[in-house]
């Protein structure tokens, strides 16, 4: 790529994440932030918060983001890329609006955003863009000069995201007893979302059964399964399954659930299962509780050996992928021809979310897209 370390026109990268509580007193206020506007009673939030209380009221996501920040800054410094990296969250400190205010006061005017969600969906993309629009509106009301904000494309099929997960599955398989290893099934897991949200994920032309959300996950699962077969000589059966459902029972969500899937695989005589959380960037609470706690307990109840493979986290290859995506987008903004780096059948995702992409439940302004009021 020409001018390989030239990030212009951008003058900062913003790591944008979900956020999480960092102590017992934070749990209910954090959940109030997450569910604001839904009218959920505080007592119900305390019940929901039991997952966090099991871990001392601390979500691992903030420390994982700090580790990713360190990895990004080290990678940039090691490669001579002089670009500051900031961090802001949707639902807990450091809050997005506070971070953007700091960036504006530091003189940042062209900001590129890395969201800790690799796939297309309302909650994984457009909702972050809505949060950006809300924060920009708040800064505008304060009379601050607004920066121009863009968002990195979906990176689900970038080698720096896929290859660490391949290694994770291989390590999990190797950890199984040799006599059951070759018969192990791979359950690729991701967050369940409402079927209606899945069907409308991605650009409008990709809407349909499962939308871009399901297609992108299936593409990554195939990539990993193919790589495992190439490196081991064993063709492990696999399936995309779901976890972390949180909606009302009468609303259809993507299935099967990982625990139901473990029961089905056990009944079918599968000797072992590797759970591979491909839908998650790091080992945050939904991985620790829904897989390491709940699904693992179900497997123990069944007498089914399971292993859970690692997420990407702060792997140096992922940090290098972010640098590659950043330089790619910078070159595009400068009007240069680039060849995007992407594996699998779907190719590289769009740089600019088009109108109608992952539509909101109710119309709300969203920044960093074709329909942004802050172009």
Short mmCIF file of C-alpha atoms in Angstrom, two decimals:
data_model
loop_
_atom_site.label_atom_id
_atom_site.label_comp_id
_atom_site.label_asym_id
_atom_site.label_seq_id
_atom_site.Cartn_x
_atom_site.Cartn_y
_atom_site.Cartn_z
CA UNK A 1 0.00 0.00 0.00
CA UNK A 2 1.45 3.43 -0.93
CA UNK A 3 2.45 5.61 2.01
CA UNK A 4 2.04 2.59 4.24
CA UNK A 5 2.34 4.50 7.49
CA UNK A 6 0.40 7.58 6.41
CA UNK A 7 -2.79 7.89 8.46
CA UNK A 8 -3.84 11.24 7.04
CA UNK A 9 -6.44 12.66 7.03
CA UNK A 10 -7.03 11.05 10.42
CA UNK A 11 -5.46 12.45 13.55
CA UNK A 12 -6.76 9.95 16.15
CA UNK A 13 -8.23 6.48 16.62
CA UNK A 14 -11.10 5.93 19.05
CA UNK A 15 -11.67 2.50 20.59
CA UNK A 16 -15.43 2.37 21.13
CA UNK A 17 -16.78 -0.40 23.37
CA UNK A 18 -19.72 -1.48 25.50
CA UNK A 19 -18.34 -0.88 28.98
CA UNK A 20 -18.96 -2.77 32.18
CA UNK A 21 -19.08 -2.41 35.97
CA UNK A 22 -15.85 -2.40 37.94
CA UNK A 23 -17.28 -3.19 41.37
CA UNK A 24 -20.50 -4.36 43.09
CA UNK A 25 -21.82 -0.81 43.52
CA UNK A 26 -21.52 -0.25 39.78
CA UNK A 27 -23.67 -3.19 38.65
CA UNK A 28 -27.19 -1.78 38.92
CA UNK A 29 -26.26 1.73 37.66
CA UNK A 30 -24.49 0.07 34.72
CA UNK A 31 -27.57 -2.04 33.92
CA UNK A 32 -29.72 1.08 34.21
CA UNK A 33 -27.54 2.66 31.52
CA UNK A 34 -27.86 -0.42 29.30
CA UNK A 35 -31.65 -0.64 29.65
CA UNK A 36 -32.48 3.08 29.81
CA UNK A 37 -35.91 3.82 28.35
CA UNK A 38 -37.25 0.28 28.78
CA UNK A 39 -38.85 0.83 32.20
CA UNK A 40 -37.22 -2.17 33.88
CA UNK A 41 -37.61 -2.06 37.70
CA UNK A 42 -34.47 -1.86 39.83
CA UNK A 43 -35.32 -5.16 41.55
CA UNK A 44 -35.33 -6.91 38.19
CA UNK A 45 -31.97 -5.34 37.36
CA UNK A 46 -30.56 -6.75 40.62
CA UNK A 47 -31.69 -10.20 39.48
CA UNK A 48 -30.08 -9.73 36.07
CA UNK A 49 -26.93 -8.48 37.76
CA UNK A 50 -26.35 -11.79 39.53
CA UNK A 51 -24.04 -12.81 36.69
CA UNK A 52 -21.79 -9.88 37.59
CA UNK A 53 -22.05 -10.44 41.34
CA UNK A 54 -20.73 -13.98 40.84
CA UNK A 55 -17.52 -12.33 39.64
CA UNK A 56 -17.32 -9.72 42.39
CA UNK A 57 -19.38 -7.20 40.44
CA UNK A 58 -16.53 -6.71 37.99
CA UNK A 59 -16.86 -7.16 34.25
CA UNK A 60 -13.60 -8.18 32.59
CA UNK A 61 -14.32 -6.06 29.51
CA UNK A 62 -12.69 -2.87 30.79
CA UNK A 63 -9.39 -4.55 31.60
CA UNK A 64 -9.54 -6.30 28.24
CA UNK A 65 -9.99 -2.96 26.52
CA UNK A 66 -7.04 -1.57 28.44
CA UNK A 67 -4.97 -4.51 27.21
CA UNK A 68 -6.13 -3.88 23.63
CA UNK A 69 -5.26 -0.20 23.98
CA UNK A 70 -1.75 -1.16 25.09
CA UNK A 71 -1.43 -3.59 22.17
CA UNK A 72 -2.57 -0.99 19.65
CA UNK A 73 -0.26 1.68 21.00
CA UNK A 74 2.68 -0.73 21.01
CA UNK A 75 1.97 -1.89 17.47
CA UNK A 76 1.65 1.69 16.21
CA UNK A 77 4.87 2.75 17.95
CA UNK A 78 6.77 -0.31 16.71
CA UNK A 79 5.78 0.52 13.13
CA UNK A 80 6.36 4.25 13.30
CA UNK A 81 2.69 5.17 13.14
CA UNK A 82 2.28 8.36 15.16
CA UNK A 83 -1.45 8.30 15.91
CA UNK A 84 -2.98 8.72 19.40
CA UNK A 85 -5.49 6.12 20.56
CA UNK A 86 -8.40 7.04 22.83
CA UNK A 87 -11.07 4.92 24.51
CA UNK A 88 -14.76 5.55 25.15
CA UNK A 89 -17.71 3.34 26.19
CA UNK A 90 -21.42 3.31 25.54
CA UNK A 91 -22.53 2.34 29.03
CA UNK A 92 -19.78 3.01 31.58
CA UNK A 93 -16.72 5.13 32.23
CA UNK A 94 -14.86 6.30 30.30
CA UNK A 95 -18.09 7.46 28.64
CA UNK A 96 -18.10 8.15 24.92
CA UNK A 97 -19.24 11.78 25.22
CA UNK A 98 -16.52 12.55 27.77
CA UNK A 99 -13.87 10.98 25.55
CA UNK A 100 -15.02 12.84 22.44
CA UNK A 101 -15.00 16.09 24.42
CA UNK A 102 -11.42 15.35 25.47
CA UNK A 103 -10.46 14.60 21.88
CA UNK A 104 -11.95 17.86 20.62
CA UNK A 105 -10.13 19.82 23.31
CA UNK A 106 -6.92 18.02 22.28
CA UNK A 107 -7.44 19.38 18.77
CA UNK A 108 -8.56 16.12 17.08
CA UNK A 109 -10.65 16.89 13.99
CA UNK A 110 -10.66 13.65 11.95
CA UNK A 111 -11.42 10.62 14.08
CA UNK A 112 -11.53 6.99 13.00
CA UNK A 113 -13.53 4.61 15.21
CA UNK A 114 -12.82 0.96 16.01
CA UNK A 115 -15.89 -0.68 17.55
CA UNK A 116 -15.40 -3.88 19.53
CA UNK A 117 -17.92 -5.70 17.34
CA UNK A 118 -16.78 -7.43 14.16
CA UNK A 119 -20.10 -8.15 12.45
CA UNK A 120 -23.05 -6.31 10.93
CA UNK A 121 -26.14 -5.91 13.13
CA UNK A 122 -28.15 -3.16 14.76
CA UNK A 123 -26.62 -3.69 18.21
CA UNK A 124 -23.15 -4.37 16.82
CA UNK A 125 -22.91 -1.42 14.42
CA UNK A 126 -25.77 1.01 13.97
CA UNK A 127 -26.39 1.40 17.70
CA UNK A 128 -22.76 2.46 18.13
CA UNK A 129 -23.28 4.95 15.30
CA UNK A 130 -26.39 6.27 17.09
CA UNK A 131 -24.33 6.68 20.26
CA UNK A 132 -21.77 8.67 18.26
CA UNK A 133 -24.54 10.92 16.93
CA UNK A 134 -25.90 11.45 20.46
CA UNK A 135 -22.45 12.44 21.70
CA UNK A 136 -21.87 14.79 18.79
CA UNK A 137 -25.23 16.43 19.50
CA UNK A 138 -24.20 16.91 23.13
CA UNK A 139 -20.91 18.53 22.09
CA UNK A 140 -22.72 20.72 19.57
CA UNK A 141 -25.05 21.91 22.36
CA UNK A 142 -21.95 22.87 24.34
CA UNK A 143 -20.72 25.00 21.44
CA UNK A 144 -17.71 22.82 20.68
CA UNK A 145 -16.33 22.42 17.19
CA UNK A 146 -17.43 19.01 15.95
CA UNK A 147 -14.90 16.55 14.54
CA UNK A 148 -15.59 14.45 11.46
CA UNK A 149 -15.96 10.82 12.46
CA UNK A 150 -15.64 7.67 10.35
CA UNK A 151 -15.87 4.03 11.42
CA UNK A 152 -13.61 1.17 10.39
CA UNK A 153 -15.29 -1.47 8.23
CA UNK A 154 -16.41 -4.80 9.66
CA UNK A 155 -13.35 -6.94 10.26
CA UNK A 156 -14.90 -10.38 10.79
CA UNK A 157 -12.96 -11.87 7.86
CA UNK A 158 -9.65 -10.07 8.24
CA UNK A 159 -6.79 -12.58 8.72
CA UNK A 160 -5.71 -10.84 11.92
CA UNK A 161 -9.12 -11.59 13.43
CA UNK A 162 -9.56 -15.11 12.00
CA UNK A 163 -6.09 -16.60 12.52
CA UNK A 164 -5.96 -16.18 16.33
CA UNK A 165 -9.32 -17.97 16.53
CA UNK A 166 -8.00 -20.82 14.38
CA UNK A 167 -5.12 -21.22 16.83
CA UNK A 168 -7.59 -21.15 19.73
CA UNK A 169 -9.63 -24.01 18.28
CA UNK A 170 -6.48 -26.02 17.54
CA UNK A 171 -5.27 -25.55 21.13
CA UNK A 172 -8.66 -26.61 22.50
CA UNK A 173 -8.70 -29.72 20.34
CA UNK A 174 -5.16 -30.58 21.42
CA UNK A 175 -6.26 -30.30 25.06
CA UNK A 176 -8.86 -33.06 24.62
CA UNK A 177 -7.88 -36.66 25.35
CA UNK A 178 -6.41 -38.24 22.23
CA UNK A 179 -9.01 -41.00 22.07
CA UNK A 180 -11.91 -38.54 21.64
CA UNK A 181 -10.13 -35.67 19.91
CA UNK A 182 -10.80 -36.60 16.28
CA UNK A 183 -14.51 -37.07 16.92
CA UNK A 184 -14.96 -33.69 18.58
CA UNK A 185 -17.65 -31.37 17.25
CA UNK A 186 -17.00 -27.62 16.97
CA UNK A 187 -19.80 -25.33 18.17
CA UNK A 188 -19.15 -21.84 16.84
CA UNK A 189 -21.02 -19.46 19.13
CA UNK A 190 -22.20 -15.89 18.84
CA UNK A 191 -24.69 -13.61 20.55
CA UNK A 192 -28.29 -14.47 19.77
CA UNK A 193 -30.30 -11.50 18.50
CA UNK A 194 -33.99 -11.19 17.52
CA UNK A 195 -34.70 -12.94 14.22
CA UNK A 196 -36.14 -9.67 12.90
CA UNK A 197 -32.86 -7.86 13.67
CA UNK A 198 -30.83 -10.60 12.00
CA UNK A 199 -33.04 -10.55 8.90
CA UNK A 200 -32.48 -6.80 8.44
CA UNK A 201 -28.75 -6.78 9.23
CA UNK A 202 -26.35 -5.43 6.64
CA UNK A 203 -27.19 -3.29 3.59
CA UNK A 204 -30.80 -3.49 2.38
CA UNK A 205 -29.89 -5.69 -0.59
CA UNK A 206 -28.53 -8.31 1.83
CA UNK A 207 -31.67 -8.44 3.97
CA UNK A 208 -33.41 -11.80 4.16
CA UNK A 209 -33.23 -14.93 6.27
CA UNK A 210 -30.50 -14.22 8.82
CA UNK A 211 -29.24 -11.21 6.87
CA UNK A 212 -25.57 -10.29 6.86
CA UNK A 213 -25.24 -11.21 10.55
CA UNK A 214 -25.74 -14.93 9.99
CA UNK A 215 -23.94 -15.04 6.63
CA UNK A 216 -20.85 -13.36 8.04
CA UNK A 217 -20.67 -15.73 11.01
CA UNK A 218 -21.13 -18.77 8.78
CA UNK A 219 -18.32 -17.54 6.54
CA UNK A 220 -15.95 -17.19 9.50
CA UNK A 221 -16.96 -20.59 10.87
CA UNK A 222 -16.19 -22.20 7.50
CA UNK A 223 -12.82 -20.44 7.35
CA UNK A 224 -11.84 -21.76 10.76
CA UNK A 225 -13.16 -25.27 10.15
CA UNK A 226 -11.30 -25.43 6.82
CA UNK A 227 -8.07 -24.22 8.44
CA UNK A 228 -8.41 -26.80 11.22
CA UNK A 229 -8.90 -29.55 8.64
CA UNK A 230 -5.87 -28.40 6.65
CA UNK A 231 -3.63 -28.33 9.74
CA UNK A 232 -4.83 -31.53 11.43
CA UNK A 233 -6.10 -33.68 8.59
CA UNK A 234 -9.36 -34.16 10.50
CA UNK A 235 -12.70 -32.88 9.19
CA UNK A 236 -14.52 -31.93 12.38
CA UNK A 237 -18.30 -31.48 12.09
CA UNK A 238 -19.43 -28.01 13.13
CA UNK A 239 -22.47 -25.79 13.59
CA UNK A 240 -23.19 -22.11 14.27
CA UNK A 241 -25.08 -21.82 17.55
CA UNK A 242 -26.14 -18.96 19.79
CA UNK A 243 -25.87 -17.75 23.38
CA UNK A 244 -26.76 -14.90 25.72
CA UNK A 245 -30.40 -14.49 24.73
CA UNK A 246 -32.01 -11.71 26.79
CA UNK A 247 -35.34 -10.93 25.14
CA UNK A 248 -38.97 -11.65 25.97
CA UNK A 249 -39.90 -15.33 25.46
CA UNK A 250 -42.59 -14.55 22.84
CA UNK A 251 -40.13 -12.80 20.51
CA UNK A 252 -38.24 -15.19 18.17
CA UNK A 253 -34.46 -15.07 18.62
CA UNK A 254 -31.77 -16.93 16.70
CA UNK A 255 -31.40 -20.59 17.74
CA UNK A 256 -30.22 -23.17 18.73
CA UNK A 257 -28.96 -22.10 22.14
CA UNK A 258 -25.57 -23.51 23.10
CA UNK A 259 -26.96 -25.49 26.07
CA UNK A 260 -29.69 -27.06 23.92
CA UNK A 261 -27.05 -27.82 21.32
CA UNK A 262 -24.85 -29.59 23.86
CA UNK A 263 -27.81 -31.77 24.84
CA UNK A 264 -28.47 -32.61 21.18
CA UNK A 265 -24.82 -33.44 20.47
CA UNK A 266 -24.61 -35.63 23.55
CA UNK A 267 -27.77 -37.49 22.55
CA UNK A 268 -26.26 -38.02 19.09
CA UNK A 269 -23.21 -39.67 20.62
CA UNK A 270 -20.67 -36.94 19.99
CA UNK A 271 -17.65 -37.65 22.24
CA UNK A 272 -16.62 -34.01 22.87
CA UNK A 273 -17.37 -30.41 21.88
CA UNK A 274 -15.13 -27.40 21.41
CA UNK A 275 -17.04 -24.15 22.00
CA UNK A 276 -15.54 -21.42 19.82
CA UNK A 277 -16.94 -17.92 20.59
CA UNK A 278 -16.32 -16.36 17.17
CA UNK A 279 -18.88 -13.61 17.74
CA UNK A 280 -16.91 -11.94 20.53
CA UNK A 281 -13.72 -9.88 20.43
CA UNK A 282 -12.72 -10.67 24.04
CA UNK A 283 -13.52 -12.92 27.00
CA UNK A 284 -16.04 -10.55 28.54
CA UNK A 285 -18.92 -11.43 30.88
CA UNK A 286 -21.11 -13.22 28.36
CA UNK A 287 -18.23 -15.54 27.49
CA UNK A 288 -17.24 -16.10 31.13
CA UNK A 289 -20.79 -16.73 32.33
CA UNK A 290 -22.74 -18.15 29.40
CA UNK A 291 -19.96 -20.45 28.20
CA UNK A 292 -17.43 -20.97 30.99
CA UNK A 293 -20.09 -21.18 33.71
CA UNK A 294 -23.53 -22.08 32.37
CA UNK A 295 -22.71 -24.13 29.26
CA UNK A 296 -19.78 -25.86 30.98
CA UNK A 297 -22.08 -26.83 33.88
CA UNK A 298 -24.56 -28.27 31.38
CA UNK A 299 -21.79 -30.29 29.77
CA UNK A 300 -20.64 -31.61 33.15
CA UNK A 301 -24.24 -32.60 33.92
CA UNK A 302 -24.34 -34.54 30.66
CA UNK A 303 -20.90 -36.06 31.12
CA UNK A 304 -19.83 -34.44 27.83
CA UNK A 305 -16.19 -33.28 27.62
CA UNK A 306 -15.99 -29.65 26.43
CA UNK A 307 -13.31 -27.09 25.86
CA UNK A 308 -13.75 -23.37 25.21
CA UNK A 309 -11.36 -21.75 22.76
CA UNK A 310 -9.93 -18.28 23.23
CA UNK A 311 -11.24 -15.06 21.73
CA UNK A 312 -8.93 -12.66 19.89
CA UNK A 313 -8.52 -10.20 22.77
CA UNK A 314 -5.27 -8.23 22.57
CA UNK A 315 -3.50 -10.69 20.27
CA UNK A 316 -0.71 -8.82 18.40
CA UNK A 317 -2.13 -10.09 15.10
CA UNK A 318 -5.40 -8.34 15.87
CA UNK A 319 -3.59 -5.12 16.73
CA UNK A 320 -1.75 -5.42 13.41
CA UNK A 321 -5.09 -5.97 11.66
CA UNK A 322 -6.43 -2.73 13.14
CA UNK A 323 -3.35 -0.91 11.85
CA UNK A 324 -3.93 -2.44 8.41
CA UNK A 325 -7.61 -1.43 8.41
CA UNK A 326 -6.74 2.08 9.57
CA UNK A 327 -4.16 2.57 6.81
CA UNK A 328 -6.55 1.08 4.26
CA UNK A 329 -9.31 3.52 5.20
CA UNK A 330 -6.86 6.42 5.28
CA UNK A 331 -5.74 5.64 1.73
CA UNK A 332 -9.37 5.43 0.59
CA UNK A 333 -10.06 8.85 2.10
CA UNK A 334 -7.07 10.22 0.19
CA UNK A 335 -8.54 8.86 -3.04
CA UNK A 336 -6.02 6.08 -3.54
CA UNK A 337 -6.70 2.63 -4.96
CA UNK A 338 -6.45 -0.09 -2.31
CA UNK A 339 -6.86 -3.85 -2.24
CA UNK A 340 -8.69 -4.69 0.98
CA UNK A 341 -7.46 -7.67 2.98
CA UNK A 342 -10.25 -10.20 3.51
CA UNK A 343 -10.62 -13.97 3.64
CA UNK A 344 -13.58 -16.14 2.70
CA UNK A 345 -16.39 -15.87 0.21
CA UNK A 346 -17.92 -12.53 1.19
CA UNK A 347 -15.03 -10.17 0.52
CA UNK A 348 -14.33 -6.92 2.31
CA UNK A 349 -17.23 -5.06 3.88
CA UNK A 350 -18.27 -1.52 2.92
CA UNK A 351 -16.35 1.46 4.29
CA UNK A 352 -19.47 3.61 4.67
CA UNK A 353 -22.68 2.13 6.06
CA UNK A 354 -25.40 2.83 3.45
CA UNK A 355 -28.88 4.14 4.23
CA UNK A 356 -31.12 1.27 5.31
CA UNK A 357 -28.21 -0.74 6.73
CA UNK A 358 -29.12 -2.50 10.01
CA UNK A 359 -32.17 -0.23 10.52
CA UNK A 360 -33.09 1.01 13.97
CA UNK A 361 -36.17 -0.13 15.86
CA UNK A 362 -37.29 3.50 15.74
CA UNK A 363 -35.63 6.11 13.50
CA UNK A 364 -32.69 7.83 15.23
CA UNK A 365 -29.77 9.84 13.86
CA UNK A 366 -26.60 7.79 13.33
CA UNK A 367 -23.14 9.20 12.65
CA UNK A 368 -20.37 7.74 10.44
CA UNK A 369 -22.69 6.51 7.69
CA UNK A 370 -24.27 7.61 4.43
CA UNK A 371 -27.30 8.88 6.36
CA UNK A 372 -25.27 10.77 8.98
CA UNK A 373 -26.44 14.28 9.91
CA UNK A 374 -22.78 15.01 10.72
CA UNK A 375 -21.18 14.49 7.31
#
